[in-house]
């Protein structure tokens, strides 16, 4: 990524990332924890983009009551109003994990197919790049296998409330998330992970 170990985010954001690592500590190594943090950040960043970025706005129709999607996890046709990150803080702590596992991850791991129905013509390149990345991340996620529901409500609350919306699009927040684990693991492992996620710098 060509980044130093100095964080570029503000202190509040860095503190939020540290809190996320602490809350997720039982879920695995620093490398694993940063993967889970990035998955939640991706959900919030994506929702912010469809609200603010003109090129992403056609995707709003995927989350309207009129759009029907067949959930491969359940085999039923469903609407997507509750598949944006902002819905998660309203879910009880005990239900968040099943919500992610049954509703969020199946949708986002196959979002390109749905997105193509929302656009007339080809997807804008930056939209396609974002969605390809989202599909890859959520298709290979171990989040719901390794993260216990114990304090997941607190984790969601930190992502929702402790990171300002302006930071989501104007800073390399995902790069900062990766760097947040450098102090807890070997630099080589985190460098390897950073190289794999170089696309994040251009989100």
Tab-separated table of C-alpha atoms in Angstrom:
chain	number	residue	atom	x	y	z
A	1	UNK	CA	0.000	0.000	0.000
A	2	UNK	CA	2.967	2.251	0.378
A	3	UNK	CA	1.750	3.533	3.744
A	4	UNK	CA	3.828	4.158	6.832
A	5	UNK	CA	2.812	2.788	10.211
A	6	UNK	CA	1.516	6.233	11.172
A	7	UNK	CA	-2.262	6.416	11.054
A	8	UNK	CA	-3.843	9.075	8.878
A	9	UNK	CA	-7.216	9.002	10.606
A	10	UNK	CA	-8.149	11.352	13.426
A	11	UNK	CA	-7.709	10.313	17.057
A	12	UNK	CA	-11.398	9.522	17.477
A	13	UNK	CA	-11.300	7.105	14.551
A	14	UNK	CA	-8.076	5.489	15.710
A	15	UNK	CA	-9.571	5.045	19.180
A	16	UNK	CA	-12.631	3.438	17.600
A	17	UNK	CA	-10.420	0.986	15.698
A	18	UNK	CA	-8.580	0.097	18.908
A	19	UNK	CA	-11.879	-0.489	20.692
A	20	UNK	CA	-13.014	-2.748	17.866
A	21	UNK	CA	-9.864	-4.842	18.182
A	22	UNK	CA	-10.416	-5.170	21.924
A	23	UNK	CA	-14.056	-6.175	21.544
A	24	UNK	CA	-13.201	-8.728	18.844
A	25	UNK	CA	-10.134	-10.134	20.604
A	26	UNK	CA	-11.813	-13.497	21.387
A	27	UNK	CA	-12.593	-13.941	17.678
A	28	UNK	CA	-9.033	-14.596	16.570
A	29	UNK	CA	-5.664	-13.176	15.637
A	30	UNK	CA	-5.094	-9.496	14.803
A	31	UNK	CA	-5.138	-10.407	11.103
A	32	UNK	CA	-8.490	-12.154	11.502
A	33	UNK	CA	-9.900	-9.309	13.586
A	34	UNK	CA	-8.971	-6.717	11.000
A	35	UNK	CA	-10.828	-8.760	8.381
A	36	UNK	CA	-13.995	-8.630	10.498
A	37	UNK	CA	-13.571	-4.896	11.126
A	38	UNK	CA	-13.145	-4.258	7.395
A	39	UNK	CA	-16.297	-6.232	6.596
A	40	UNK	CA	-18.384	-4.047	8.907
A	41	UNK	CA	-16.716	-0.882	7.628
A	42	UNK	CA	-17.423	-1.947	4.047
A	43	UNK	CA	-21.120	-2.244	4.850
A	44	UNK	CA	-21.217	1.247	6.333
A	45	UNK	CA	-19.086	2.763	3.553
A	46	UNK	CA	-21.323	1.179	0.914
A	47	UNK	CA	-24.475	2.610	2.485
A	48	UNK	CA	-22.856	6.037	2.678
A	49	UNK	CA	-21.908	5.867	-0.991
A	50	UNK	CA	-25.404	5.013	-2.186
A	51	UNK	CA	-26.654	8.015	-0.193
A	52	UNK	CA	-24.012	10.521	-1.315
A	53	UNK	CA	-22.291	9.394	-4.520
A	54	UNK	CA	-24.267	10.075	-7.709
A	55	UNK	CA	-22.809	7.055	-9.496
A	56	UNK	CA	-23.983	4.739	-6.727
A	57	UNK	CA	-27.488	6.194	-6.356
A	58	UNK	CA	-29.187	3.784	-8.824
A	59	UNK	CA	-28.387	1.044	-6.315
A	60	UNK	CA	-30.905	2.568	-3.915
A	61	UNK	CA	-33.698	0.725	-5.706
A	62	UNK	CA	-32.202	-2.582	-4.522
A	63	UNK	CA	-33.181	-1.590	-0.988
A	64	UNK	CA	-36.725	-0.419	-1.678
A	65	UNK	CA	-39.833	-2.335	-0.684
A	66	UNK	CA	-40.578	-2.903	-4.374
A	67	UNK	CA	-37.392	-4.837	-5.117
A	68	UNK	CA	-37.687	-8.585	-4.567
A	69	UNK	CA	-34.624	-10.790	-4.193
A	70	UNK	CA	-34.470	-14.569	-3.804
A	71	UNK	CA	-32.332	-15.375	-0.801
A	72	UNK	CA	-30.194	-18.442	-1.613
A	73	UNK	CA	-29.785	-19.068	2.115
A	74	UNK	CA	-33.510	-19.460	2.769
A	75	UNK	CA	-34.863	-20.054	-0.737
A	76	UNK	CA	-37.541	-17.396	-0.199
A	77	UNK	CA	-38.240	-14.169	-2.072
A	78	UNK	CA	-37.612	-11.157	0.129
A	79	UNK	CA	-37.288	-7.387	-0.001
A	80	UNK	CA	-34.067	-5.687	1.038
A	81	UNK	CA	-35.114	-2.669	3.113
A	82	UNK	CA	-33.278	-4.130	6.091
A	83	UNK	CA	-30.029	-5.058	4.364
A	84	UNK	CA	-28.169	-1.796	4.901
A	85	UNK	CA	-25.744	-1.291	7.765
A	86	UNK	CA	-27.982	1.258	9.503
A	87	UNK	CA	-30.457	-1.537	10.249
A	88	UNK	CA	-27.977	-3.537	12.338
A	89	UNK	CA	-27.980	-1.213	15.405
A	90	UNK	CA	-31.736	-1.833	15.699
A	91	UNK	CA	-31.275	-5.605	15.960
A	92	UNK	CA	-30.954	-7.228	19.381
A	93	UNK	CA	-27.495	-8.418	20.363
A	94	UNK	CA	-28.668	-12.035	20.270
A	95	UNK	CA	-30.000	-11.731	16.711
A	96	UNK	CA	-27.196	-9.777	14.995
A	97	UNK	CA	-25.136	-12.833	14.089
A	98	UNK	CA	-28.044	-14.680	12.486
A	99	UNK	CA	-29.069	-11.464	10.710
A	100	UNK	CA	-25.600	-11.196	9.169
A	101	UNK	CA	-25.407	-14.895	8.375
A	102	UNK	CA	-28.901	-15.338	6.934
A	103	UNK	CA	-29.593	-11.973	5.327
A	104	UNK	CA	-26.576	-9.703	4.898
A	105	UNK	CA	-23.745	-11.960	3.799
A	106	UNK	CA	-25.772	-13.993	1.243
A	107	UNK	CA	-26.927	-10.757	-0.410
A	108	UNK	CA	-23.574	-8.950	-0.474
A	109	UNK	CA	-21.686	-12.040	-1.643
A	110	UNK	CA	-23.839	-11.977	-4.794
A	111	UNK	CA	-24.544	-8.261	-5.121
A	112	UNK	CA	-23.206	-7.816	-8.666
A	113	UNK	CA	-26.076	-9.806	-10.153
A	114	UNK	CA	-28.632	-7.590	-8.424
A	115	UNK	CA	-26.726	-4.390	-9.178
A	116	UNK	CA	-26.765	-5.015	-12.927
A	117	UNK	CA	-30.556	-4.968	-12.787
A	118	UNK	CA	-30.491	-1.513	-11.187
A	119	UNK	CA	-28.505	0.171	-13.967
A	120	UNK	CA	-29.409	0.872	-17.557
A	121	UNK	CA	-26.360	-0.184	-19.520
A	122	UNK	CA	-22.993	-1.037	-18.033
A	123	UNK	CA	-22.044	-0.406	-14.428
A	124	UNK	CA	-19.774	2.615	-13.906
A	125	UNK	CA	-16.236	1.343	-13.421
A	126	UNK	CA	-15.840	2.546	-9.842
A	127	UNK	CA	-19.195	1.020	-8.896
A	128	UNK	CA	-18.207	-2.286	-10.465
A	129	UNK	CA	-14.820	-2.234	-8.725
A	130	UNK	CA	-16.501	-1.625	-5.368
A	131	UNK	CA	-19.039	-4.395	-5.880
A	132	UNK	CA	-16.457	-6.918	-7.091
A	133	UNK	CA	-14.500	-6.216	-3.924
A	134	UNK	CA	-17.587	-6.554	-1.731
A	135	UNK	CA	-18.459	-9.877	-3.359
A	136	UNK	CA	-14.953	-11.208	-2.838
A	137	UNK	CA	-14.809	-10.124	0.789
A	138	UNK	CA	-18.201	-11.485	1.794
A	139	UNK	CA	-17.926	-14.683	-0.254
A	140	UNK	CA	-14.777	-15.609	1.656
A	141	UNK	CA	-15.830	-14.326	5.065
A	142	UNK	CA	-15.338	-16.324	8.251
A	143	UNK	CA	-17.062	-13.657	10.340
A	144	UNK	CA	-20.120	-15.642	11.342
A	145	UNK	CA	-18.029	-18.766	11.968
A	146	UNK	CA	-15.585	-17.131	14.373
A	147	UNK	CA	-17.307	-14.114	15.939
A	148	UNK	CA	-19.504	-14.857	18.933
A	149	UNK	CA	-22.634	-12.825	19.558
A	150	UNK	CA	-21.534	-11.919	23.105
A	151	UNK	CA	-20.616	-8.262	22.557
A	152	UNK	CA	-21.459	-7.919	18.877
A	153	UNK	CA	-24.004	-5.221	19.653
A	154	UNK	CA	-21.201	-3.115	21.114
A	155	UNK	CA	-19.067	-3.753	18.027
A	156	UNK	CA	-21.874	-2.607	15.731
A	157	UNK	CA	-22.437	0.458	17.931
A	158	UNK	CA	-18.774	1.489	17.667
A	159	UNK	CA	-18.833	1.220	13.869
A	160	UNK	CA	-22.134	3.119	13.733
A	161	UNK	CA	-21.430	5.890	16.238
A	162	UNK	CA	-17.703	6.339	16.832
A	163	UNK	CA	-16.620	6.872	13.215
A	164	UNK	CA	-17.875	10.072	11.619
A	165	UNK	CA	-19.575	9.766	8.248
A	166	UNK	CA	-17.185	12.277	6.703
A	167	UNK	CA	-14.294	9.932	7.506
A	168	UNK	CA	-15.852	7.065	5.608
A	169	UNK	CA	-15.314	8.592	2.181
A	170	UNK	CA	-12.570	11.165	2.664
A	171	UNK	CA	-9.838	9.121	4.329
A	172	UNK	CA	-8.211	5.757	3.726
A	173	UNK	CA	-10.198	4.296	6.585
A	174	UNK	CA	-9.742	0.700	5.488
A	175	UNK	CA	-6.003	1.219	5.277
A	176	UNK	CA	-6.079	2.595	8.807
A	177	UNK	CA	-8.016	-0.474	9.905
A	178	UNK	CA	-5.275	-2.689	8.500
A	179	UNK	CA	-2.574	-0.629	10.177
A	180	UNK	CA	-4.426	-0.779	13.481
A	181	UNK	CA	-3.254	-4.377	13.851
A	182	UNK	CA	0.434	-3.672	13.191
A	183	UNK	CA	1.183	-3.138	16.854
A	184	UNK	CA	-0.324	-6.522	17.707
A	185	UNK	CA	1.179	-8.796	15.066
A	186	UNK	CA	4.201	-9.308	12.874
A	187	UNK	CA	4.610	-6.632	10.243
A	188	UNK	CA	5.141	-9.198	7.496
A	189	UNK	CA	1.769	-10.836	8.010
A	190	UNK	CA	-0.018	-7.513	7.953
A	191	UNK	CA	1.991	-6.397	4.918
A	192	UNK	CA	0.871	-9.516	3.061
A	193	UNK	CA	-2.725	-8.751	3.963
A	194	UNK	CA	-2.301	-5.116	2.942
A	195	UNK	CA	-0.969	-6.099	-0.476
A	196	UNK	CA	-3.982	-8.361	-0.990
A	197	UNK	CA	-6.270	-5.415	-0.244
A	198	UNK	CA	-4.541	-2.692	-2.268
A	199	UNK	CA	-7.846	-2.052	-4.030
A	200	UNK	CA	-9.107	-0.452	-0.822
A	201	UNK	CA	-6.904	2.577	-1.424
A	202	UNK	CA	-9.048	3.464	-4.431
A	203	UNK	CA	-12.497	2.970	-2.937
